[in-house]
Tab-separated table of C-alpha atoms and ligand atoms in Angstrom:
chain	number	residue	atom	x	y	z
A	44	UNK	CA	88.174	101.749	81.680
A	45	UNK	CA	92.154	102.116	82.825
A	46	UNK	CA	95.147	101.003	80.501
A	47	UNK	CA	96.596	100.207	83.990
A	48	UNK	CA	96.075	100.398	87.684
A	49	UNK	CA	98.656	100.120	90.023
A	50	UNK	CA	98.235	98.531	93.150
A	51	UNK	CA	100.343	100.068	95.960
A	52	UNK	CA	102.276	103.367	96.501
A	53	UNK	CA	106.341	101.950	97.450
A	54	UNK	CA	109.003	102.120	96.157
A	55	UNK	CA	107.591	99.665	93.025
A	56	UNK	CA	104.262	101.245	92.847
A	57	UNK	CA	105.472	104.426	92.213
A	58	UNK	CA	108.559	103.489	89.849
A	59	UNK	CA	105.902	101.841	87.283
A	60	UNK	CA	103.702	104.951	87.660
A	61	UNK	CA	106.347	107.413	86.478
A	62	UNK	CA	107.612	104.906	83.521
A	63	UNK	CA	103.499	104.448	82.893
A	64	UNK	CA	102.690	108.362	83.320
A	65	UNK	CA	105.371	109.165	80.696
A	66	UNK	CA	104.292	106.443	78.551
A	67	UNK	CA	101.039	108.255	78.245
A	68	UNK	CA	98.835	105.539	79.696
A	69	UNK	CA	97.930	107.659	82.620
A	70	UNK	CA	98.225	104.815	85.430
A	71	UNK	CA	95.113	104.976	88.348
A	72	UNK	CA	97.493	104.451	91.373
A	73	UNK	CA	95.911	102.560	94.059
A	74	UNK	CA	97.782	104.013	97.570
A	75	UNK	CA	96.322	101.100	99.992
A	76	UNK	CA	96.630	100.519	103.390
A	77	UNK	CA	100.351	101.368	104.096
A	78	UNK	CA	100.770	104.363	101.685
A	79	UNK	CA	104.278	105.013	100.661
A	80	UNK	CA	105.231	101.441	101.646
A	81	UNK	CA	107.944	100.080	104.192
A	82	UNK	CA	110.463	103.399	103.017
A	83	UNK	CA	107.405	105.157	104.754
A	84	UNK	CA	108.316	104.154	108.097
A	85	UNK	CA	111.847	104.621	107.720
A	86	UNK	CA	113.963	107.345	108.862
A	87	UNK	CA	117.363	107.990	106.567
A	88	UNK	CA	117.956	105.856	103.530
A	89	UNK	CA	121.638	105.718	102.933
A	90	UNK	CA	121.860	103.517	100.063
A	91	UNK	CA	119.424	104.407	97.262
A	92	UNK	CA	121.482	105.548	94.562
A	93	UNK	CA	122.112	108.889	93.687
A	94	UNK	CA	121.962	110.430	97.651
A	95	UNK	CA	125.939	110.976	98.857
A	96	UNK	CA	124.496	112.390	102.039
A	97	UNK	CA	121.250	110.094	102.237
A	98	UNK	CA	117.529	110.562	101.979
A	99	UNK	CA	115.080	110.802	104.480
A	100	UNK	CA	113.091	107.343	103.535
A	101	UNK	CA	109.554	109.348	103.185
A	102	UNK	CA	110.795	112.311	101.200
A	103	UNK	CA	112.242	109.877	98.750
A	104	UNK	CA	108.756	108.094	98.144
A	105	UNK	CA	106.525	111.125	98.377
A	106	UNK	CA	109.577	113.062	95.667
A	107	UNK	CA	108.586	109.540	93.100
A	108	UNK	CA	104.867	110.216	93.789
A	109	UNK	CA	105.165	113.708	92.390
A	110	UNK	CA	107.295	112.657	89.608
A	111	UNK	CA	104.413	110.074	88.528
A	112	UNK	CA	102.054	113.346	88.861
A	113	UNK	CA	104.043	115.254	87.071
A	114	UNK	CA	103.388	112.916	84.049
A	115	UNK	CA	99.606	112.501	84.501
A	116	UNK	CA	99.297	109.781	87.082
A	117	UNK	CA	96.482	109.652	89.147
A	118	UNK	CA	96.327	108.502	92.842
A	119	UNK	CA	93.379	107.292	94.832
A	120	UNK	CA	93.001	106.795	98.909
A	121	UNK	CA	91.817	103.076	99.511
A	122	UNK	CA	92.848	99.154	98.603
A	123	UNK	CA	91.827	96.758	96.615
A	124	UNK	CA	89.014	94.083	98.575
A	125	UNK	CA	88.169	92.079	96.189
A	126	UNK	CA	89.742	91.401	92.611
A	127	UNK	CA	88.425	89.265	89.317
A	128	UNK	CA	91.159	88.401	87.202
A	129	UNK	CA	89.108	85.662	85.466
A	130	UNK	CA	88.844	87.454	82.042
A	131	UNK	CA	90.336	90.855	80.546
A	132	UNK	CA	89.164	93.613	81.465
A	133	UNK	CA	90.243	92.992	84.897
A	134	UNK	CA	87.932	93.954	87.673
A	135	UNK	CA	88.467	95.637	91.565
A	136	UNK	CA	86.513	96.180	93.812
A	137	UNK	CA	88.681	99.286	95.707
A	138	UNK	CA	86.829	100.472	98.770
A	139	UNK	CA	83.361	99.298	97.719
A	140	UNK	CA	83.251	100.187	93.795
A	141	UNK	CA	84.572	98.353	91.001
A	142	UNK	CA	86.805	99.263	88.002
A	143	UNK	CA	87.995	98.014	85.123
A	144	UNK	CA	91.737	97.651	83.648
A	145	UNK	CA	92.826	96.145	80.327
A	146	UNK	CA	96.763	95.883	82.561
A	147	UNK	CA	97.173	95.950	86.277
A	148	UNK	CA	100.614	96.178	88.372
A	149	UNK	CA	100.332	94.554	92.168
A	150	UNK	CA	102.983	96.141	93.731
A	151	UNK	CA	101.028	95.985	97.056
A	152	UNK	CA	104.186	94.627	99.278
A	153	UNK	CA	104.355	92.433	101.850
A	154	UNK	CA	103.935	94.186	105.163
A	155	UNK	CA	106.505	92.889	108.206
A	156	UNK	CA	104.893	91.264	110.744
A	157	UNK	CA	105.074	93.322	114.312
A	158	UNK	CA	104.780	91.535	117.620
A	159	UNK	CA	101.180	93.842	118.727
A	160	UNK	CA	103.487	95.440	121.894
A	161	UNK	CA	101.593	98.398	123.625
A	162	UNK	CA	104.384	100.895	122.550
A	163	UNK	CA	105.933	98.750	119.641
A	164	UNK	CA	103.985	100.913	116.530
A	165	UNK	CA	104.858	104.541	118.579
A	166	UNK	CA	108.385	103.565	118.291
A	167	UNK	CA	109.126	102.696	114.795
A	168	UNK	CA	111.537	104.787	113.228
A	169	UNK	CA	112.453	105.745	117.146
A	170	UNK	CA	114.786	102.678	117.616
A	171	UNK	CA	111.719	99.741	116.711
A	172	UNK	CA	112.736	98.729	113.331
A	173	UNK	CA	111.923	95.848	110.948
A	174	UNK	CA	114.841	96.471	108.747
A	175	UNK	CA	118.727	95.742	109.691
A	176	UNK	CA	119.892	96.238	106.061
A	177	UNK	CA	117.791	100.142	106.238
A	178	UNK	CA	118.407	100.901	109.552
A	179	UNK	CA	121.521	99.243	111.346
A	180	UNK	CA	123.848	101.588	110.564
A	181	UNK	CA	122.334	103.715	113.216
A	182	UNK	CA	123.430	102.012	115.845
A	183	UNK	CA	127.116	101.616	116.177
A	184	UNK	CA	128.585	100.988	119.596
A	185	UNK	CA	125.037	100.686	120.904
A	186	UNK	CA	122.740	98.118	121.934
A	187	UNK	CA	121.164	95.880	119.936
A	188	UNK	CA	118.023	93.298	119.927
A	189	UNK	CA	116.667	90.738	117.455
A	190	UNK	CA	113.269	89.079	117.984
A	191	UNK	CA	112.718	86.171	115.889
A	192	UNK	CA	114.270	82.492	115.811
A	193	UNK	CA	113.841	82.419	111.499
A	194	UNK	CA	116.501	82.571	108.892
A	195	UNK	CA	115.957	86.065	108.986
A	196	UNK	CA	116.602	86.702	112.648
A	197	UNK	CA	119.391	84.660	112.358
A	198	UNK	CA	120.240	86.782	109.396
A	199	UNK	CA	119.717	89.887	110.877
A	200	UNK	CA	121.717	89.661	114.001
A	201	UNK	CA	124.851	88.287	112.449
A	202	UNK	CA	124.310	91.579	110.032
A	203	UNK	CA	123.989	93.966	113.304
A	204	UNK	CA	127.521	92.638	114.955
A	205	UNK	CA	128.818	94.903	112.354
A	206	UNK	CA	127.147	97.877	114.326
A	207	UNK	CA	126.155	97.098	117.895
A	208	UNK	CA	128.483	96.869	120.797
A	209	UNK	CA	126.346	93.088	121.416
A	210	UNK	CA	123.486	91.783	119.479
A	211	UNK	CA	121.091	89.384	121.857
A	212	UNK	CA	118.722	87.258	119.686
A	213	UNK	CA	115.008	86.790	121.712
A	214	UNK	CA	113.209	84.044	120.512
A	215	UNK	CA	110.218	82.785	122.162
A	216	UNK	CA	110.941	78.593	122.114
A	217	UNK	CA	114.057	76.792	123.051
A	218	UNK	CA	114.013	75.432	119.125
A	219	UNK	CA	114.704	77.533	116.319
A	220	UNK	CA	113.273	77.856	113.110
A	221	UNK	CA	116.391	79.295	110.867
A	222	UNK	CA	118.485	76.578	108.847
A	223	UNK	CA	121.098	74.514	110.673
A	224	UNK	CA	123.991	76.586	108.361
A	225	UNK	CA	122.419	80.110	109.712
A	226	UNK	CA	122.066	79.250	113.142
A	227	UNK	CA	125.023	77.955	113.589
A	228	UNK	CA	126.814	81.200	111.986
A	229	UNK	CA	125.093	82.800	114.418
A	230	UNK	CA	125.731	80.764	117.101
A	231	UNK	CA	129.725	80.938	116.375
A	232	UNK	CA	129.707	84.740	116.364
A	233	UNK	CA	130.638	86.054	119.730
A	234	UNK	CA	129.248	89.350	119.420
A	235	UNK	CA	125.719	87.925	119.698
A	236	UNK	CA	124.141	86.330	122.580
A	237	UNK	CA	120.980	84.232	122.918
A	238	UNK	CA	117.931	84.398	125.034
A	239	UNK	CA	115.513	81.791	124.527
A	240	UNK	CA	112.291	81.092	125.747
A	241	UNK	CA	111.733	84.378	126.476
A	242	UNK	CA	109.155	86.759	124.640
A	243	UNK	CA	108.752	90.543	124.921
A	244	UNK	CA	106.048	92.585	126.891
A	245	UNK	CA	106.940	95.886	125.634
A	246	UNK	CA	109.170	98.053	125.011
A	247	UNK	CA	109.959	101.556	126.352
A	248	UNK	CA	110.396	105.022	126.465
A	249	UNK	CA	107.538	106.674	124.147
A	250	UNK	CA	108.466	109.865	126.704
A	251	UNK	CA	111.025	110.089	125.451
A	252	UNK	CA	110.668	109.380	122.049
A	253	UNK	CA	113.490	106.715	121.433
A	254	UNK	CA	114.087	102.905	122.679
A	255	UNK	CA	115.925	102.656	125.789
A	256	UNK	CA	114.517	99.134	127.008
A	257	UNK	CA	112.716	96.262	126.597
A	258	UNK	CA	110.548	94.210	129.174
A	259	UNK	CA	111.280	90.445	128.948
A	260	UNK	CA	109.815	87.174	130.143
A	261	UNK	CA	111.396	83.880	130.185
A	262	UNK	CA	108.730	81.594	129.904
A	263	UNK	CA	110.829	79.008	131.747
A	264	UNK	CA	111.235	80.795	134.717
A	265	UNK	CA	109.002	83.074	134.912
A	266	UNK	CA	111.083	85.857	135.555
A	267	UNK	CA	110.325	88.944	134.132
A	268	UNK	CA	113.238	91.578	134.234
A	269	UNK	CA	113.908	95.187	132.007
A	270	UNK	CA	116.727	95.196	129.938
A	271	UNK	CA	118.515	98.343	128.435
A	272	UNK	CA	118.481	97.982	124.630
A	273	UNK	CA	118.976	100.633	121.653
A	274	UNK	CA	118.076	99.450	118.370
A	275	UNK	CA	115.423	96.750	118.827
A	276	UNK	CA	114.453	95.205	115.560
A	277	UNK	CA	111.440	92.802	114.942
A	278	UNK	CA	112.618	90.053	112.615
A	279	UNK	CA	109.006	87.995	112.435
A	280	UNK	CA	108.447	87.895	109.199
A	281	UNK	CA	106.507	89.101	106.636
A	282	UNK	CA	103.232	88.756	104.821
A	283	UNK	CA	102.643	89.871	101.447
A	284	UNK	CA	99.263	91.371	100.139
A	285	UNK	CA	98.031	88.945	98.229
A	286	UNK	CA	94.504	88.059	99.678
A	287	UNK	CA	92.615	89.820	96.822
A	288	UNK	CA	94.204	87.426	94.547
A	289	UNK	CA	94.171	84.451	96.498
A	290	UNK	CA	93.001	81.006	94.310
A	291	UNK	CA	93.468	83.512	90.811
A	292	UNK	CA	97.099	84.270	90.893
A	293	UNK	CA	99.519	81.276	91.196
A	294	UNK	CA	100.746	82.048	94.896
A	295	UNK	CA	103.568	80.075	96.922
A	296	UNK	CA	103.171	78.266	100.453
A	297	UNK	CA	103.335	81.837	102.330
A	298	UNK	CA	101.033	83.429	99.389
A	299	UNK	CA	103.889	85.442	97.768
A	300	UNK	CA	103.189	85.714	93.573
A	301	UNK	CA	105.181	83.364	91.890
A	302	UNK	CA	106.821	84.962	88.725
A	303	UNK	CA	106.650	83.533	85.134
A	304	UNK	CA	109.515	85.507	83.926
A	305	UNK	CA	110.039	89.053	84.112
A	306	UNK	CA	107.372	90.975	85.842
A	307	UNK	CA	104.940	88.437	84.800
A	308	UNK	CA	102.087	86.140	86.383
A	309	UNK	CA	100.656	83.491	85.378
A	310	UNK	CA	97.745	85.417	83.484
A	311	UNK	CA	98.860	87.476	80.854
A	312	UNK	CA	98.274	91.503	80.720
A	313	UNK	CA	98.463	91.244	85.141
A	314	UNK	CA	102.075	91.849	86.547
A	315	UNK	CA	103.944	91.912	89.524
A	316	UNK	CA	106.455	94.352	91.111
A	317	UNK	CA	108.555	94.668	94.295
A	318	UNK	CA	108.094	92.838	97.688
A	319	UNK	CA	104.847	91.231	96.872
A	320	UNK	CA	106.951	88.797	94.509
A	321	UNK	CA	110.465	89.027	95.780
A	322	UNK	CA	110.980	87.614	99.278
A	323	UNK	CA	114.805	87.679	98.345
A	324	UNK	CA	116.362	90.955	98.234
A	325	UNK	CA	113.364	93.208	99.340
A	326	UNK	CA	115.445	96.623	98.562
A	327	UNK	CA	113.989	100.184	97.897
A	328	UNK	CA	116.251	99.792	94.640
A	329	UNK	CA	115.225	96.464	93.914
A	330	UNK	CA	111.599	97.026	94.138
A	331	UNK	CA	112.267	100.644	92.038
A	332	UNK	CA	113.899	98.118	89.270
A	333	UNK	CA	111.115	95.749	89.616
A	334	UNK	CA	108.514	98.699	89.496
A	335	UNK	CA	110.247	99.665	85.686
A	336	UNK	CA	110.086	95.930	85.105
A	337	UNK	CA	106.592	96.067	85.134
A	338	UNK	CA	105.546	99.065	83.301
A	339	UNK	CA	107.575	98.194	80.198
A	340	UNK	CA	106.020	94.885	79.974
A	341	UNK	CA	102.642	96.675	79.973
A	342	UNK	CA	103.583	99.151	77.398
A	343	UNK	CA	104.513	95.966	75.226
A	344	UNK	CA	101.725	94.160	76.048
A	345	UNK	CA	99.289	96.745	75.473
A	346	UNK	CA	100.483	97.360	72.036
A	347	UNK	CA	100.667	93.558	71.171
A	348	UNK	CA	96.712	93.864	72.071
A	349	UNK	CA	96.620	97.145	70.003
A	350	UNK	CA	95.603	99.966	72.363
B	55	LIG	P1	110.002	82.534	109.409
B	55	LIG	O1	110.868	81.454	108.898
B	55	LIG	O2	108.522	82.408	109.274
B	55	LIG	O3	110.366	82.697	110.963
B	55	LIG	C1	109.657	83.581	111.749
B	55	LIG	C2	110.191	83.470	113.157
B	55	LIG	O4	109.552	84.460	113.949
B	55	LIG	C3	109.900	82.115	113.810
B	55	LIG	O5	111.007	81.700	114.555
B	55	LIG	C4	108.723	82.414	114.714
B	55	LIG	O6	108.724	81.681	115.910
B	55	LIG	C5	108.946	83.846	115.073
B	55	LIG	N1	107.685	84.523	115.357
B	55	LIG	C6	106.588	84.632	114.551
B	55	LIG	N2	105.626	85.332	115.164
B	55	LIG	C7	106.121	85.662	116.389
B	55	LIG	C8	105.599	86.380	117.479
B	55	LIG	N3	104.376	86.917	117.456
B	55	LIG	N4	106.373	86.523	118.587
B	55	LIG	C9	107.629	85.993	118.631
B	55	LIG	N5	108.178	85.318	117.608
B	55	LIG	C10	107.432	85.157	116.511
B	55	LIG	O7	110.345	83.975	108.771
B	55	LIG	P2	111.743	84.525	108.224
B	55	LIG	O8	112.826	84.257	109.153
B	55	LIG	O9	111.458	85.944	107.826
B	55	LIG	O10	111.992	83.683	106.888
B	55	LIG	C11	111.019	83.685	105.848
B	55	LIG	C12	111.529	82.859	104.670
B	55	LIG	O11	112.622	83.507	104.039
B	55	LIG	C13	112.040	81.480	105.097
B	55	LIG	O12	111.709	80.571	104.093
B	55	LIG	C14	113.522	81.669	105.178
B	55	LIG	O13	114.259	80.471	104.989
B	55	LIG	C15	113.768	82.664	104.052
B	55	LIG	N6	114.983	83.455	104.327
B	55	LIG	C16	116.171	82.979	103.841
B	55	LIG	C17	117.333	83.678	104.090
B	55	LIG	C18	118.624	83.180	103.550
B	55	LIG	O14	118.697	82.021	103.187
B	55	LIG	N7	119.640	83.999	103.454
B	55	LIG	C19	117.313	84.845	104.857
B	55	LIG	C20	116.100	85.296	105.362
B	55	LIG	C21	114.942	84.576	105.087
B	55	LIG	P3	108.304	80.139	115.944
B	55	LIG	O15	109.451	79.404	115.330
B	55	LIG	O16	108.120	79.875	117.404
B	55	LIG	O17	107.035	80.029	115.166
């Protein structure tokens, strides 16, 4: 039996393992499919407190993972299948056998959503990026693309015109998905130009190591062309880990965890932290507060049950 288990390794995983670990409640760390979370598949993180000259983005989540150690918390390869939150202790089912928690912490994320390109997953961190906030400021006075026609898309590309020389949205209908005020701040900034109808085949140079183009088909015309591109960054969407929980949890329309205050859920003594909640501000920092958040409110709860 586990005072706590933590669901996920990010930024917010590992935050409520060190504030757990030095609580003494030696946290079980679940790692899950994307260990280390979206700072995992980042290159340099330039504005996580504390780092003047930046951190490389998996450096800073493996240095929190030894920090939790360091205080007694335990990690373990695999993800959670299948979860019963009907009645304390909790249950999961992690890779085929089942534990049991008086607290847990689902700080399992919400993974972006990639477009399945041949070369798109060699690339990331190489120029493919699903982050203009983490990664935009690598690109000044160079090339950039958006794919997506969402609020975020919309958000993103206005955000890159900062950077890039131009910004050219791709979005794959003629009618967009954003909000009427987004699009249209968009569509007023000069510096970024719209394609529609037109999706991408892939996106090049693995070689080399780095983006230097795209493939592109307007669906329209038919035409297929290459176009030279530096930063390309996937604005799709995301989809938070929530399946496990699915029908237990209250969830919203896109099955993110809907908060009841604080870091907590709708049943008492399970808690959330970090993306898999907050579909908002989705920071490294954010998700580190969040990650705090949550372990405090199990050391309080834990005591109110008086373990
Ligand atoms: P979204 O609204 O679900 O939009 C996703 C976009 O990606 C859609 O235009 C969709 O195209 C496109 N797409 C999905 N799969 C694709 C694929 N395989 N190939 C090409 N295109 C694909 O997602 P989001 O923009 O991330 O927004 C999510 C939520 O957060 C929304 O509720 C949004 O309003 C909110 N948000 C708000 C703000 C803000 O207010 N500041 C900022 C960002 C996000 P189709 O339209 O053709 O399906």
């Amino acid at each position: 039996m586990h005072d706590v288990v933590i669901i996920g390794s990010g930024c917010a995983g590992n935050t409520a393992a060190i504030y757990t670990a030095r609580a003494n409640l030696k946290p079980l760390v679940v790692l899950g499919h994307e260990p280390g979370g979206q700072l995992s598949i980042t290159s340099l993180v330039e504005n996580f407190p504390g780092f003047p000259e930046g951190v490389n983005g998996p450096d800073l989540v493996e240095n929190m993972k030894k920090q939790a150690e360091a205080f007694g918390a335990e990690y373990m390869h695999g993800a959670v299948g299948e979860a019963d939150l009907s009645k304390a202790p909790f249950r999961l089912n992690i890779d085929g056998e089942w534990r049991e928690t008086r607290t847990l912490i689902i700080a399992s994320g919400a993974s972006a959503r990639w477009l399945g390109l041949p070369n798109e997953q060699k690339l990331i961190g190489r120029g493919v990026s699903s982050c203009a906030t983490c990664d935009g400021a690598f690109y000044r006075d160079r090339k950039i693309m958006v794919i997506g026609g969402g609020d975020s898309a919309m958000e993103e590309a206005n955000f890159l015109t900062r950077f890039g020389s131009e910004v050219t949205l791709v979005h794959r209908r003629e009618n967009f998905r954003a909000s009427k005020i987004m699009l249209e701040r968009a569509r007023s900034n000069p510096k970024v130009k719209f394609l529609n109808n037109t999706v991408v085949e892939d996106v090049h140079d693995v070689g080399q190591n780095m983006v230097t183009a795209v493939r592109l088909h307007n669906l329209v015309t038919d035409q297929t062309w290459e176009q030279e591109v530096d930063g390309f960054f996937v604005a799709i969407g995301h989809i938070p880990n929530t399946k496990p929980f699915r029908g237990q949890l209250d969830l919203d329309d896109e099955g993110y965890i809907v908060t009841h205050g604080g870091a907590r859920t709708n049943i008492p003594g399970v808690f959330h932290a970090g993306d898999v909640q907050d579909r908002n501000y989705r920071q490294a920092i954010t998700a580190a507060g969040a990650g705090c958040m949550a372990a405090i409110e199990v050391e309080r709860y834990l005591e109110a049950e008086g373990h």
